[in-house]
Coordinates of N, CA and C in Angstrom, one line a residue:
Chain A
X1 N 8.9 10.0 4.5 CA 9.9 9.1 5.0 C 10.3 8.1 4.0
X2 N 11.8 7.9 3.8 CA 12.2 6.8 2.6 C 12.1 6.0 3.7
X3 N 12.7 4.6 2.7 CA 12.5 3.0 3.9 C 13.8 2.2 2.8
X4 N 14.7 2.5 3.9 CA 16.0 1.5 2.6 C 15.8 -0.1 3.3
X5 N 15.9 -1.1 2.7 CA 15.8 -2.4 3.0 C 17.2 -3.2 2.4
X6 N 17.1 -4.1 4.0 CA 18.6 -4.7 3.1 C 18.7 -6.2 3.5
X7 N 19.5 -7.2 2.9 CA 20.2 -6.8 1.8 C 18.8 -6.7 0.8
X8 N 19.3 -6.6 0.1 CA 18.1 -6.6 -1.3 C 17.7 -8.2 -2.0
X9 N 19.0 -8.9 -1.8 CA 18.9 -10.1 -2.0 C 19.7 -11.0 -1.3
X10 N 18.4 -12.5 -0.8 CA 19.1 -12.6 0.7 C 19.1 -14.1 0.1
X11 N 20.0 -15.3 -0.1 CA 19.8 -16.7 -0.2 C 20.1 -17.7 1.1
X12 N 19.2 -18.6 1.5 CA 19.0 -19.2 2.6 C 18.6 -20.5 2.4
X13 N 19.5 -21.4 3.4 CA 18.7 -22.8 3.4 C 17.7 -23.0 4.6
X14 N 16.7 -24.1 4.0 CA 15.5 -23.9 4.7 C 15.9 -24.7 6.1
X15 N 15.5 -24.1 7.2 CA 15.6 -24.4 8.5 C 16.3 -22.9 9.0
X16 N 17.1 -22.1 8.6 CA 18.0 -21.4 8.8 C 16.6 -20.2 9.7
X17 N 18.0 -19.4 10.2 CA 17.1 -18.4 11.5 C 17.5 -17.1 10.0
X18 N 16.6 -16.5 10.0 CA 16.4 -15.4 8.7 C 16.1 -13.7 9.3
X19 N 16.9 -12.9 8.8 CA 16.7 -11.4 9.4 C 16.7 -10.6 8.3
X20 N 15.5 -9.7 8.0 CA 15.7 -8.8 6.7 C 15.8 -7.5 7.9
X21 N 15.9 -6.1 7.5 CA 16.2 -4.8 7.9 C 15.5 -3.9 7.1
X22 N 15.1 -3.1 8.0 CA 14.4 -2.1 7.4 C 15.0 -0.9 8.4
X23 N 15.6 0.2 7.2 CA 15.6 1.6 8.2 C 14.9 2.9 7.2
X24 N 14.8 3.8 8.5 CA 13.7 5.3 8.1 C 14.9 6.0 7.9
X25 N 14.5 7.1 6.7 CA 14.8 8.0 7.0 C 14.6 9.2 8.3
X26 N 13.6 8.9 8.9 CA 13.5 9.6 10.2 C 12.4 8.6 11.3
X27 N 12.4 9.2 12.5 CA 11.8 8.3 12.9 C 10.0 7.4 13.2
X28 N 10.0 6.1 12.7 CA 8.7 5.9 12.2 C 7.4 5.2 13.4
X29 N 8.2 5.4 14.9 CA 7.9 5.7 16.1 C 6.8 4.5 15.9
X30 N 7.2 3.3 15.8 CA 6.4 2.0 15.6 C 5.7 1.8 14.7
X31 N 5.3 2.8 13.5 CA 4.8 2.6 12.8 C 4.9 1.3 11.2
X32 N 5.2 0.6 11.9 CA 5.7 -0.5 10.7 C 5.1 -1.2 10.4
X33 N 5.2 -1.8 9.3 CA 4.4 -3.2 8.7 C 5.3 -3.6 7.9
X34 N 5.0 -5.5 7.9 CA 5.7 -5.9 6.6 C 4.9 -6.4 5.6
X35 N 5.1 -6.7 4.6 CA 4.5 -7.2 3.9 C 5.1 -8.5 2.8
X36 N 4.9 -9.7 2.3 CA 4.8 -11.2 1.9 C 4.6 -10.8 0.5
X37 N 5.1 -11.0 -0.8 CA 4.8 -10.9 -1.8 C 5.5 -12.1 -2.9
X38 N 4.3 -13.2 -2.7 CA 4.9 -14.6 -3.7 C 4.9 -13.9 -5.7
X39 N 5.5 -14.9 -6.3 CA 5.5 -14.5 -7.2 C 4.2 -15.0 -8.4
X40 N 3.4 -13.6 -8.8 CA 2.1 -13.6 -9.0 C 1.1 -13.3 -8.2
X41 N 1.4 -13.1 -6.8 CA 0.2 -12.7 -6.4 C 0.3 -11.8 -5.6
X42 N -0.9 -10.8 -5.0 CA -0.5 -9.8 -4.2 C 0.0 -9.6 -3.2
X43 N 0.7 -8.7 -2.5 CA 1.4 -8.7 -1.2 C 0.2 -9.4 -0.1
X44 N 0.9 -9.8 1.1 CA 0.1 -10.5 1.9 C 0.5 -9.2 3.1
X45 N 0.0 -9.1 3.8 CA 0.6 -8.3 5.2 C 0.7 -9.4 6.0
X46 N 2.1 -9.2 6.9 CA 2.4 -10.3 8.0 C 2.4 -9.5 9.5
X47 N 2.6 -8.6 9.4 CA 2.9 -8.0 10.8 C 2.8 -6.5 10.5
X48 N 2.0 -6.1 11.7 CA 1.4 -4.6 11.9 C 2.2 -4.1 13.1
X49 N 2.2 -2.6 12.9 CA 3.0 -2.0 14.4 C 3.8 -2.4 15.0
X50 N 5.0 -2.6 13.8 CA 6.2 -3.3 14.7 C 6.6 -5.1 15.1
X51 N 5.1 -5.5 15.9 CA 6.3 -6.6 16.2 C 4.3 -7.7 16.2
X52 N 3.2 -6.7 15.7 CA 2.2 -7.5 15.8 C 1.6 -8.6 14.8
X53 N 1.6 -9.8 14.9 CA 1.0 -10.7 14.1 C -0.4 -10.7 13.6
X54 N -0.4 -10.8 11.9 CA -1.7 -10.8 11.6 C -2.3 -11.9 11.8
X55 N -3.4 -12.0 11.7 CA -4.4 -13.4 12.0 C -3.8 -14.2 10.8
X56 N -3.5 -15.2 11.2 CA -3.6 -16.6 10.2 C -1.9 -16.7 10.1
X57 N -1.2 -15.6 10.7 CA 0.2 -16.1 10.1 C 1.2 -16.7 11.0
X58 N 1.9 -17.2 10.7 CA 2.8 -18.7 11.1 C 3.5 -17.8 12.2
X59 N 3.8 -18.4 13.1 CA 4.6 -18.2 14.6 C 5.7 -17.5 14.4
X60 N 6.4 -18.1 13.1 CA 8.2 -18.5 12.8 C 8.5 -16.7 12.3
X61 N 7.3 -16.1 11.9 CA 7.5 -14.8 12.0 C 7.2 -13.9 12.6
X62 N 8.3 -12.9 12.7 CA 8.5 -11.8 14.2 C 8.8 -10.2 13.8
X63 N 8.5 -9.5 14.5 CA 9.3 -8.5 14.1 C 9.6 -7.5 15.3
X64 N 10.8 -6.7 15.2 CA 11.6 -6.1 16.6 C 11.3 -4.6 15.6
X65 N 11.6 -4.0 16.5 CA 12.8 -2.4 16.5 C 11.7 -1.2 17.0
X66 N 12.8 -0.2 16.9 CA 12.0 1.1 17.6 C 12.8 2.4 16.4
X67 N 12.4 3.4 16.6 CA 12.8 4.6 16.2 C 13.0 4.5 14.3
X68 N 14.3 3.9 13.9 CA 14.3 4.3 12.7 C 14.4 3.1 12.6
X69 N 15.0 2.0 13.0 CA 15.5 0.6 12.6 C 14.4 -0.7 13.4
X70 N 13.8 -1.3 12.2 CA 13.3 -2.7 12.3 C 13.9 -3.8 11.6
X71 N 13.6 -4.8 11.7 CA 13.9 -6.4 12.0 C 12.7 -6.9 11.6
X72 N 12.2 -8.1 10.3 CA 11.6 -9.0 10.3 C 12.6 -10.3 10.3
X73 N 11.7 -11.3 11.5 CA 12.7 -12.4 11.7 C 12.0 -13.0 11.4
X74 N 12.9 -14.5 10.7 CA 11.8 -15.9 10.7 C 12.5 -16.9 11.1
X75 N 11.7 -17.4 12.0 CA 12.9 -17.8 13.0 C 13.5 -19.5 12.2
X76 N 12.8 -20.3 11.4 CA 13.4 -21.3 10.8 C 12.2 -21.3 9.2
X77 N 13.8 -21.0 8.3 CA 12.9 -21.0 6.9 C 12.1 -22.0 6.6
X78 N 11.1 -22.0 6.2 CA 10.4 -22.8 5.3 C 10.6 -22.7 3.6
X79 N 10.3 -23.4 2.7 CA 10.6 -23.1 1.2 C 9.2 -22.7 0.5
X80 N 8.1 -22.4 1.4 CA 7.1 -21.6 0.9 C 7.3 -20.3 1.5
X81 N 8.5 -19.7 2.1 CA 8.8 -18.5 2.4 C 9.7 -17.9 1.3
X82 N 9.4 -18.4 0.3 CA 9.8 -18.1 -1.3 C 9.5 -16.7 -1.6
X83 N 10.2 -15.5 -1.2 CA 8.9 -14.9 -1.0 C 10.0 -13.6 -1.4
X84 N 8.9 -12.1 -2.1 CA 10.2 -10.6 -2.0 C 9.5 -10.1 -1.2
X85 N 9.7 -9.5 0.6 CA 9.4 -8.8 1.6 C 9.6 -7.3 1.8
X86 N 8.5 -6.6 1.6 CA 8.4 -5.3 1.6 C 8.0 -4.7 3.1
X87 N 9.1 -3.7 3.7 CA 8.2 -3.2 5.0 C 7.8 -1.4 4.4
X88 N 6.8 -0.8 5.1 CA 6.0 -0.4 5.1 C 5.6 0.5 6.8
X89 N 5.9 2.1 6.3 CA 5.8 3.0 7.0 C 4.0 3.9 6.5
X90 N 3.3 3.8 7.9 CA 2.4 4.7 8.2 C 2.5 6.0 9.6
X91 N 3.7 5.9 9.7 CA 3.6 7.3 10.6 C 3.7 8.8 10.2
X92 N 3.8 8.6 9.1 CA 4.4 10.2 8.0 C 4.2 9.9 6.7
X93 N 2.8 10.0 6.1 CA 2.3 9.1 4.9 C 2.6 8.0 5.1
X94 N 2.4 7.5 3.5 CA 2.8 5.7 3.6 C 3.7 5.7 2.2
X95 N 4.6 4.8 3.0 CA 6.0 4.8 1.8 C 6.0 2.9 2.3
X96 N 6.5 2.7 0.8 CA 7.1 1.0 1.0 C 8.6 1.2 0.8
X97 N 9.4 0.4 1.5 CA 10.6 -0.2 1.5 C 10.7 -0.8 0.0
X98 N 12.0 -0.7 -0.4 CA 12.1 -1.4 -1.8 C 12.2 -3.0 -2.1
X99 N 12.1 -3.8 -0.9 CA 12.1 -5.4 -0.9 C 13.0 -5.8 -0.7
X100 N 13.0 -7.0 -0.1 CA 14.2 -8.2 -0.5 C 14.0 -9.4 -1.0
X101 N 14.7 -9.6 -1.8 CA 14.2 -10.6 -2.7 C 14.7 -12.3 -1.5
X102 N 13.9 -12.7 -1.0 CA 14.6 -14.4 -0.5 C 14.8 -15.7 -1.0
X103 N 15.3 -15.8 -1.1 CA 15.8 -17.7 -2.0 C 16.1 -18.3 -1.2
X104 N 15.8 -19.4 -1.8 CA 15.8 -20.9 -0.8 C 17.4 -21.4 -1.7
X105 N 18.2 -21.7 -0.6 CA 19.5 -22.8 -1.7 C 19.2 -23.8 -1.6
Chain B
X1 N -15.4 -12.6 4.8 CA -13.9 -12.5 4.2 C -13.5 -11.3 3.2
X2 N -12.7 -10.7 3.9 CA -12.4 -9.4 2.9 C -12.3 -9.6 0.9
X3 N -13.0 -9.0 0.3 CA -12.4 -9.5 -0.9 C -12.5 -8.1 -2.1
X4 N -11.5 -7.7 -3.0 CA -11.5 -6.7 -3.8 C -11.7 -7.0 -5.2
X5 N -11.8 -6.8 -6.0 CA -12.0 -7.4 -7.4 C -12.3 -5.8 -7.9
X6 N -10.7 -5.6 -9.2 CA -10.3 -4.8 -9.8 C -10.7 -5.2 -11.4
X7 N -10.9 -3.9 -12.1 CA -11.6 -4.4 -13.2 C -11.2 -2.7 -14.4
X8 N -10.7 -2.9 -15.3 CA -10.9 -1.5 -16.7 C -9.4 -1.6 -16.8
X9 N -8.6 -2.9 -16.5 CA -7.1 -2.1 -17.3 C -7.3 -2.3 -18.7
X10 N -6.1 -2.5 -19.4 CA -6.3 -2.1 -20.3 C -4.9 -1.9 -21.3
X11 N -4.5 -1.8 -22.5 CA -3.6 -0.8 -23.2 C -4.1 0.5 -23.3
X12 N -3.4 1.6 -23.1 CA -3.8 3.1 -23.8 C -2.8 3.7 -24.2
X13 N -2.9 4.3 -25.6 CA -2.0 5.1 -25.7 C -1.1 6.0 -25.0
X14 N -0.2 6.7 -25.0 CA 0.3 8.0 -24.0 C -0.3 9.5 -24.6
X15 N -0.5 9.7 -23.5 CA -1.4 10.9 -23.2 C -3.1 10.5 -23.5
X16 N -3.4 9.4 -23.4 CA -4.9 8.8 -23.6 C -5.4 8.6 -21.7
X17 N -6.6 8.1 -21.7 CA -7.2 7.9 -20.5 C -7.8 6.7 -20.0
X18 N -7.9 6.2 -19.2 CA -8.2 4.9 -18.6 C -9.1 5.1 -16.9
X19 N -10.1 4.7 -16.6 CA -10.3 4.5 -15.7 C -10.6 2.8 -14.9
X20 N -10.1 2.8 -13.8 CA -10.0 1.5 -13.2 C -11.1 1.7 -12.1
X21 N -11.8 0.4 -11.8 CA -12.8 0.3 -10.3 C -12.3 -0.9 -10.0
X22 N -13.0 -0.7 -8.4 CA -12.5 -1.6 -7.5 C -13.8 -1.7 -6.7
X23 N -14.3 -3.3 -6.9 CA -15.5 -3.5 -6.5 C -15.0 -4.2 -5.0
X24 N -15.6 -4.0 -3.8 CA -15.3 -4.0 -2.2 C -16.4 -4.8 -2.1
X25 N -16.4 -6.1 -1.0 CA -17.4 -6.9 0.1 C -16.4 -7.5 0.8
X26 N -17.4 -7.7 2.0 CA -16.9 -8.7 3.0 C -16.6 -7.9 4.1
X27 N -16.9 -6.5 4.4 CA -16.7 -5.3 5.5 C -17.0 -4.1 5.1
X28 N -17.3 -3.9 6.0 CA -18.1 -1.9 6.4 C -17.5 -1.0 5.2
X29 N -17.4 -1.7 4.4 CA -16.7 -0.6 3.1 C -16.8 1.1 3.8
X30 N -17.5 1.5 4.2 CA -17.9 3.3 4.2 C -16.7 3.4 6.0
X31 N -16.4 2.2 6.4 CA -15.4 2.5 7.9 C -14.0 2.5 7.0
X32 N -13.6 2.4 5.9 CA -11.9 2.1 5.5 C -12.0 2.9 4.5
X33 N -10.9 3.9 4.5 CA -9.7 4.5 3.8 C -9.5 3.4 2.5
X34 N -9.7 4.0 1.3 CA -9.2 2.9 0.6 C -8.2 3.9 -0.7
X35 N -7.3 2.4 -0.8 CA -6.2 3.1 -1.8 C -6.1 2.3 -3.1
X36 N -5.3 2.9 -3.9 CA -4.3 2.6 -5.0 C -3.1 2.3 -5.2
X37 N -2.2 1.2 -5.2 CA -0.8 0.9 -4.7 C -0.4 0.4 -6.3
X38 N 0.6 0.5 -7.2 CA 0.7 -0.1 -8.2 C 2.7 -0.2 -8.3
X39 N 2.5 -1.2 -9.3 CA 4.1 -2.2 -9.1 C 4.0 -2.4 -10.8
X40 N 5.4 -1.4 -10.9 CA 5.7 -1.4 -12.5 C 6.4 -3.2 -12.5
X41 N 6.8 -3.8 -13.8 CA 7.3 -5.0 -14.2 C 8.1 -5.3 -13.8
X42 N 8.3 -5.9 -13.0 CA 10.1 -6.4 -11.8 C 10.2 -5.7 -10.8
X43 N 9.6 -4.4 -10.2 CA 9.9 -3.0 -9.3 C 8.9 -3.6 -7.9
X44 N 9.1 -2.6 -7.2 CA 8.5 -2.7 -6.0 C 7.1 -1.8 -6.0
X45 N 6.6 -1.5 -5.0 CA 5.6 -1.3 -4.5 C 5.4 0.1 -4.5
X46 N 4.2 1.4 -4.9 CA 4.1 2.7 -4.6 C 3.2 3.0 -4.6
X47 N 2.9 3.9 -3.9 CA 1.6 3.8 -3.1 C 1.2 5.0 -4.6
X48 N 0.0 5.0 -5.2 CA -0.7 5.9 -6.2 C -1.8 7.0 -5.9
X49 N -2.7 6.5 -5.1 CA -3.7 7.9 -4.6 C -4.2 6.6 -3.4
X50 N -5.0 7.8 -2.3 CA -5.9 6.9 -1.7 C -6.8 8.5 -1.4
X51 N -8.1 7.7 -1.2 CA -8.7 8.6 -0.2 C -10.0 7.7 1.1
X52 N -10.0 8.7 1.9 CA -10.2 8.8 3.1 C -12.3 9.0 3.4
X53 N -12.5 8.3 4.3 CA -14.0 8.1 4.6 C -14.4 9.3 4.6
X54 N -16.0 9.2 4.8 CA -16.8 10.3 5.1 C -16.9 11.2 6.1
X55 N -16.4 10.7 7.0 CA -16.3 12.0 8.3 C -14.9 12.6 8.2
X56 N -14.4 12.5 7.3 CA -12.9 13.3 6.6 C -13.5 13.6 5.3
X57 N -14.1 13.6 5.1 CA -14.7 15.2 4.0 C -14.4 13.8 2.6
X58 N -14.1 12.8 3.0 CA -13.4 12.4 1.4 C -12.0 12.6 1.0
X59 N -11.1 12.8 2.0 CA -9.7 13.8 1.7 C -9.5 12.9 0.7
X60 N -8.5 12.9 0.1 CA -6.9 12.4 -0.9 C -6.3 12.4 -1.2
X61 N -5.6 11.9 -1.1 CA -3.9 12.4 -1.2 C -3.6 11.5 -2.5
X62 N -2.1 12.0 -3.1 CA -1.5 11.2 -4.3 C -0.1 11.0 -4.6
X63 N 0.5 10.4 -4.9 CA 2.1 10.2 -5.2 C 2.1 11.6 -6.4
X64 N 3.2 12.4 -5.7 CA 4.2 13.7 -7.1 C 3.8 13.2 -8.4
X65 N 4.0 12.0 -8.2 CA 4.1 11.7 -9.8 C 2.9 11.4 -10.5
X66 N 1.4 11.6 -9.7 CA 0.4 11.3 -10.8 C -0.3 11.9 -10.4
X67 N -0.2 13.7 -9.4 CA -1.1 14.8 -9.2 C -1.7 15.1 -10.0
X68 N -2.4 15.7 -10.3 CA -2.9 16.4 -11.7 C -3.4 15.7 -12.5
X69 N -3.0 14.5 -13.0 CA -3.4 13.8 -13.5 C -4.2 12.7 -13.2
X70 N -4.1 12.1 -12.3 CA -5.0 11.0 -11.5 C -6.1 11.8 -10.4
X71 N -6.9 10.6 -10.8 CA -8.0 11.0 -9.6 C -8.7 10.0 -8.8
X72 N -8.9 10.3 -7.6 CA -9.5 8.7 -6.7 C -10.9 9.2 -6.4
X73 N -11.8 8.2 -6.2 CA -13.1 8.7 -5.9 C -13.8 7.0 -5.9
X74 N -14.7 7.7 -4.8 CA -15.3 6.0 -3.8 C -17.0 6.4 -4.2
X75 N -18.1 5.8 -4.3 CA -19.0 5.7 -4.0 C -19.6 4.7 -3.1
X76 N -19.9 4.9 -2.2 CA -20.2 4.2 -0.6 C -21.5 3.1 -0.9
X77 N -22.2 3.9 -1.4 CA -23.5 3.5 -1.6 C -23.4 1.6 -2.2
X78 N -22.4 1.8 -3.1 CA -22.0 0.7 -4.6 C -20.7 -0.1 -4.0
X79 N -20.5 0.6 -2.9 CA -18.8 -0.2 -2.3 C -17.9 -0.2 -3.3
X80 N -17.7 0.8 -3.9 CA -16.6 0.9 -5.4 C -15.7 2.1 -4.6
X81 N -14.3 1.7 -5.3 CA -13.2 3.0 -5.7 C -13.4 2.8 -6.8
X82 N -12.9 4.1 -7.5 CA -12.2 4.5 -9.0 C -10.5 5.1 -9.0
X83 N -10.2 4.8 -10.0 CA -8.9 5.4 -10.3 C -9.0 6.2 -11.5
X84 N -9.3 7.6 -11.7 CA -9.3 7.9 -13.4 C -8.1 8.6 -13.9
X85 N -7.7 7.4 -14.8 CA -6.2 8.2 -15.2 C -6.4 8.7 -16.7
X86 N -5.9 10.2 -16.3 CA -5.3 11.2 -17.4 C -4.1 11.6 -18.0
X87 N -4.1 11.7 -19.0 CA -2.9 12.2 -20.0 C -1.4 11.3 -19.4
X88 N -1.9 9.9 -19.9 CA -1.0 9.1 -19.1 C -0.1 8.7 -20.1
X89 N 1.4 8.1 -19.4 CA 2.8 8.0 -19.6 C 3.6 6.6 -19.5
X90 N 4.3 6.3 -20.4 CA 4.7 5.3 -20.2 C 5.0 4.7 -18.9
X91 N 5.8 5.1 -18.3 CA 6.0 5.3 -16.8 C 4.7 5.0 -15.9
X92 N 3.7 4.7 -16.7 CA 2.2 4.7 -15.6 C 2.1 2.8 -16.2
X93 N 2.8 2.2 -16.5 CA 2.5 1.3 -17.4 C 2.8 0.2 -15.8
X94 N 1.8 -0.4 -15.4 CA 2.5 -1.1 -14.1 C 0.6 -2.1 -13.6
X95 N 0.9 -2.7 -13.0 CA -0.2 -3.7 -12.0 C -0.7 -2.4 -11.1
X96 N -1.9 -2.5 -11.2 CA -2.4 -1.5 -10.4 C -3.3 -2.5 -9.2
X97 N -3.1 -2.6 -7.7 CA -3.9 -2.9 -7.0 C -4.6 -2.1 -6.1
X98 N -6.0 -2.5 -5.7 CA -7.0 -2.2 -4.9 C -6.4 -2.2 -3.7
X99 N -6.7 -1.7 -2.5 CA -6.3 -1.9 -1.2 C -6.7 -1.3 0.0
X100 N -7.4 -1.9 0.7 CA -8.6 -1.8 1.9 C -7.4 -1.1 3.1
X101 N -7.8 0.0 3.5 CA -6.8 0.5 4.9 C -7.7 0.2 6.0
X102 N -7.2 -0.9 6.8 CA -8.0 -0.6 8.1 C -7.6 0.2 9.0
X103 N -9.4 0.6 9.6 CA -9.4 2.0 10.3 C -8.9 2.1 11.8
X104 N -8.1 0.6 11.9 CA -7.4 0.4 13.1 C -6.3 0.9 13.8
X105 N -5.4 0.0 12.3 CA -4.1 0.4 12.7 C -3.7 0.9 11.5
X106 N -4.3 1.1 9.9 CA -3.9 2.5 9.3 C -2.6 1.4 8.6
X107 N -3.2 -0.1 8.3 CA -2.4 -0.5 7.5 C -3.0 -1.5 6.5
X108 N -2.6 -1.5 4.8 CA -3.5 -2.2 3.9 C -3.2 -3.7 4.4
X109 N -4.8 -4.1 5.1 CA -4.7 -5.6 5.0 C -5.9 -6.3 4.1
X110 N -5.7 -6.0 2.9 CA -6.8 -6.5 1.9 C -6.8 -5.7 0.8
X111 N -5.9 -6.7 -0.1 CA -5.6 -6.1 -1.4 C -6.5 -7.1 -2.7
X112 N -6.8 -6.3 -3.9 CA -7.2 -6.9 -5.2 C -6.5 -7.7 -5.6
X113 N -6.3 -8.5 -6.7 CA -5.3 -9.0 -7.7 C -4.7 -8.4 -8.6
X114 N -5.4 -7.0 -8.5 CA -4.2 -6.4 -9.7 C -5.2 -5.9 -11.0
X115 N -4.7 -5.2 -12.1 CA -5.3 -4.6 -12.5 C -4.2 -4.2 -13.9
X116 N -3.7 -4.5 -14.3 CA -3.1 -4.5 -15.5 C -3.2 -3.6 -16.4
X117 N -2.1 -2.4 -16.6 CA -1.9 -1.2 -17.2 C -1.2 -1.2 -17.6
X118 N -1.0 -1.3 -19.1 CA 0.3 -0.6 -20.5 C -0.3 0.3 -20.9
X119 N 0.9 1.4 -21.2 CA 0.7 2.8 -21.7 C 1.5 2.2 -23.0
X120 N 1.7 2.9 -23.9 CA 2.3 2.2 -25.5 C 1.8 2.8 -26.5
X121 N 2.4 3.2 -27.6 CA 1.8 3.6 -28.8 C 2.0 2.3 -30.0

């Protein structure tokens, strides 16, 4: 399964409501994760199976969708959400999405 | 607290060999699936080999691009992975991380810091 992500590069002021996109090439039947990746250090995981919160992570992030198309929201930026966001398919191997890069204006 | 600590990168020539370990605490090491994910210089994310616990025989799987040549292999006992790379390529020149699959939901939540790999003559 590919995982196209979009846009690729997303610039935002902080407070703003924030949507990255992630679609399958076929369908990844909730199999989703995203993943957090500051610069230098390794990916963080934020959300499992779709729309589940990992322990320790901030409210302001969400995530929707079914079949081929997900949604990571956040619902008001912060500027330590500095961040390139990779989602991540486990229902038919494991493939990563190619990122979006996020900037703070 | 989950923690991995990656250790043998390195420079190597092309077509030379390198092997990398990944020292595991802080959970049931012998309950998780553990993998290899590596991220060339500016690029994204690709998953490199993983393999799979003891009551799955050890399976493992690997990215097209480093069959034959790569090999993954855990010792339970030592809470280690290995990565042993062969007849390697520029193209293999990238951060290599550790990465714990939990046996839950079958997603890496506990990765290394990386592991630092140039291929180069």
């Amino acid at each position: 399964i590919q995982l196209t992500q979009s846009p690729s590069l997303l610039s935002a002021s902080v407070g703003d409501r924030v949507t990255l996109s992630c679609k399958g090439s076929q369908n990844i039947n909730n199999y989703l994760a995203w993943y957090q990746q500051k610069l230098g250090e390794a990916p963080k995981l934020l959300i499992y199976k779709t729309n589940s919160l990992q322990t320790g992570i901030p409210s302001r992030f969400s995530g929707s969708g079914s079949g081929t198309d997900y949604t990571l929201t956040i619902s008001s930026l912060h500027s330590e959400d500095l961040a390139t966001y990779y989602c991540y398919q486990y229902n038919n191997g494991l493939t990563f999405g190619s990122g979006t890069k996020l900037e703070i204006k | 607290e989950m923690q991995l600590v990656e250790s043998g990168g390195g420079l190597v020539q092309p077509n030379g060999s390198l092997k990398l370990s990944c020292a595991a605490s802080g959970f049931t090491f012998n309950t998780y699936d553990m993998s290899w994910v590596r991220q060339s210089p500016g690029k994204g994310l690709g998953l490199v080999a993983g393999i799979s616990i003891k009551s799955y025989n050890y399976a493992t799987f690997y990215a097209d691009s480093v069959k034959g040549r790569f090999t993954i292999s855990r010792d339970d006992s030592q809470s280690m992975v290995y990565l042993q790379m062969n007849n390697m390529k520029t193209e293999d020149t990238a951060l290599y991380y550790c990465t714990a699959i939990n046996p839950g939901y079958y997603v890496m939540d506990a990765w290394g810091q990386g592991a630092s790999v140039t291929v180069s003559s």
